[in-house]
CSV table of C-alpha atoms in Angstrom, one decimal:
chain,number,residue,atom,x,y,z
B,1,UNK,CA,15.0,-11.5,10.9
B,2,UNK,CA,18.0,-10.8,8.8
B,3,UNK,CA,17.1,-13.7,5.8
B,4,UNK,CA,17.3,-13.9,2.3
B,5,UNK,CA,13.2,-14.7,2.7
B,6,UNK,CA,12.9,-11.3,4.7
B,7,UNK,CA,14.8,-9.4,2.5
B,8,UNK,CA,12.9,-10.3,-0.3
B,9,UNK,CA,9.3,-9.7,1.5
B,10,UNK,CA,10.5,-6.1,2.1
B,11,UNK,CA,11.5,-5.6,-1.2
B,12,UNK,CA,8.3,-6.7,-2.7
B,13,UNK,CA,6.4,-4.5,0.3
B,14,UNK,CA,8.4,-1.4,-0.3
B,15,UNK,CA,7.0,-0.2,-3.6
B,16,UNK,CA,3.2,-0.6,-1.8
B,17,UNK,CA,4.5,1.7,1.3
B,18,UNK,CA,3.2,5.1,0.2
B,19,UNK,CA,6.3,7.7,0.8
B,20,UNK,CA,4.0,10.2,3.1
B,21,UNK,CA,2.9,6.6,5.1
B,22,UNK,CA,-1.3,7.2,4.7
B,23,UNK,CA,-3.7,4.7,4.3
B,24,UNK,CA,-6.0,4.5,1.7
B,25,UNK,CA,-9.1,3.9,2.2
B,26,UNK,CA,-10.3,1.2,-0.9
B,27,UNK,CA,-6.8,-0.6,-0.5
B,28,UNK,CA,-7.9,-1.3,3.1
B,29,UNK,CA,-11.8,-2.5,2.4
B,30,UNK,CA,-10.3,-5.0,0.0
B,31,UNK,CA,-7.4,-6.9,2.6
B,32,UNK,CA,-10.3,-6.6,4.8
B,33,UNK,CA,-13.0,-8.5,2.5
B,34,UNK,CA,-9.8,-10.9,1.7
B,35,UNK,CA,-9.3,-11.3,5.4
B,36,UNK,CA,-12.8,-12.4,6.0
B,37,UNK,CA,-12.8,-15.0,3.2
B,38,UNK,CA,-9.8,-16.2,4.6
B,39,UNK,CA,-11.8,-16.0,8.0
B,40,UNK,CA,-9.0,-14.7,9.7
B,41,UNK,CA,-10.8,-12.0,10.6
B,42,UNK,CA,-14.5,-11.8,12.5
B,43,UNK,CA,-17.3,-11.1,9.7
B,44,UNK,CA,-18.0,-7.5,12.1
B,45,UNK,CA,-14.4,-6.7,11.9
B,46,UNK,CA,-14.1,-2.9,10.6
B,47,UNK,CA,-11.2,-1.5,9.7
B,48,UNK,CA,-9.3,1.5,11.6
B,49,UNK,CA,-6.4,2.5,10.1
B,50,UNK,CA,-7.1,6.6,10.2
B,51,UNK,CA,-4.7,9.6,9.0
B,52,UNK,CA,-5.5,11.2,11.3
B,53,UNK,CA,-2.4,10.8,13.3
B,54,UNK,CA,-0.2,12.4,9.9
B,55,UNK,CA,0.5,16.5,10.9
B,56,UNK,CA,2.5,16.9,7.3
B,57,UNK,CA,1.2,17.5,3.9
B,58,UNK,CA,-0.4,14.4,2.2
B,59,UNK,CA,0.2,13.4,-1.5
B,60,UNK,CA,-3.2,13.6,-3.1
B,61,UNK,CA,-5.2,10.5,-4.5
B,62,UNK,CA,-4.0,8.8,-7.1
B,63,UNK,CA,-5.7,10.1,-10.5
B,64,UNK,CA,-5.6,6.6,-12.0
B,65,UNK,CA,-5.8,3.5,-9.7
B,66,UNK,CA,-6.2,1.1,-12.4
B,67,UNK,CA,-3.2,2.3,-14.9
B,68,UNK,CA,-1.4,2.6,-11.2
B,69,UNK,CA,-2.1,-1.2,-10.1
B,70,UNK,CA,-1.1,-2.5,-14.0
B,71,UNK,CA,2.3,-0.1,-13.3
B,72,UNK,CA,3.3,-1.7,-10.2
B,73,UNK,CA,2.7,-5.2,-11.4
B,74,UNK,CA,5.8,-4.3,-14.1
B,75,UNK,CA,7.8,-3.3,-11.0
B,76,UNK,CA,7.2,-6.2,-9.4
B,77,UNK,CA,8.1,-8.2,-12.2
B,78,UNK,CA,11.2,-6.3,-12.2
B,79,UNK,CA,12.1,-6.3,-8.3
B,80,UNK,CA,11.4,-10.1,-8.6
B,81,UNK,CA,14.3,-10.2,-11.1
B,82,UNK,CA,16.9,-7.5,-10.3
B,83,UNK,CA,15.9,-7.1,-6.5
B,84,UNK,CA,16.5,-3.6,-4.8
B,85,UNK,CA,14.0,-1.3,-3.3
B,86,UNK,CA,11.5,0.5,-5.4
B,87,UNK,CA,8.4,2.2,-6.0
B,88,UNK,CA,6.8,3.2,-9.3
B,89,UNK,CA,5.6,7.1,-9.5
B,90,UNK,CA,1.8,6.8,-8.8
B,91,UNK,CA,-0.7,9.1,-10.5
B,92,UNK,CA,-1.3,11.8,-8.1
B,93,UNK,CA,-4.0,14.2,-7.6
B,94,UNK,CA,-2.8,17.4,-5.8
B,95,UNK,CA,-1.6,16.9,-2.0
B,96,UNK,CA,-3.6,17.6,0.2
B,97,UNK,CA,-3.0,18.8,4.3
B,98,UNK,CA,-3.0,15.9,6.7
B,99,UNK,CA,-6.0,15.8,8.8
B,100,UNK,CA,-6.0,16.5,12.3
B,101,UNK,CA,-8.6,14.7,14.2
């Protein structure tokens, strides 16, 4: 697992993982709509990927997904070229308390 190819998937991943680890919600209804297209995934699939499971405080929603997504396009661009493990400051909304079933 220890490759150049690897390390350079990770580093391009990193700056998606948030830093408290929820899901969101509309990030996961569009890889699901893309993984139907692809048909690698039954059109009845739905998606479970819950925070429920997360006891500790949550970093609100991001205020601006849109100026968020055009943000970590730059990084990308940059991680592409200097390398390294990043992730650009997203436009949060107050936290909020995880959720606990």
């Amino acid at each position: 697992m220890v490759t150049p190819m690897n390390q350079k998937i990770f580093e391009r991943s990193y700056a998606y993982l948030s830093k408290d680890l929820q899901t969101v919600k509309r990030d996961w209804e569009k890889v699901t709509k893309y993984g139907k297209r692809l048909s690698v995934l039954d059109a009845r699939f739905e998606p479970n990927y819950p925070n429920a499971f997360l006891t500790w405080k949550l970093e609100g929603q991001s205020a601006d997904p849109p100026g968020d997504q055009k943000r970590i396009v730059r990084l990308q661009k940059e991680i592409a070229a200097q390398g390294g493990f990043q992730r650009h400051p997203l436009s949060h909304a107050q936290g909020v308390a995880g959720v606990g079933g």
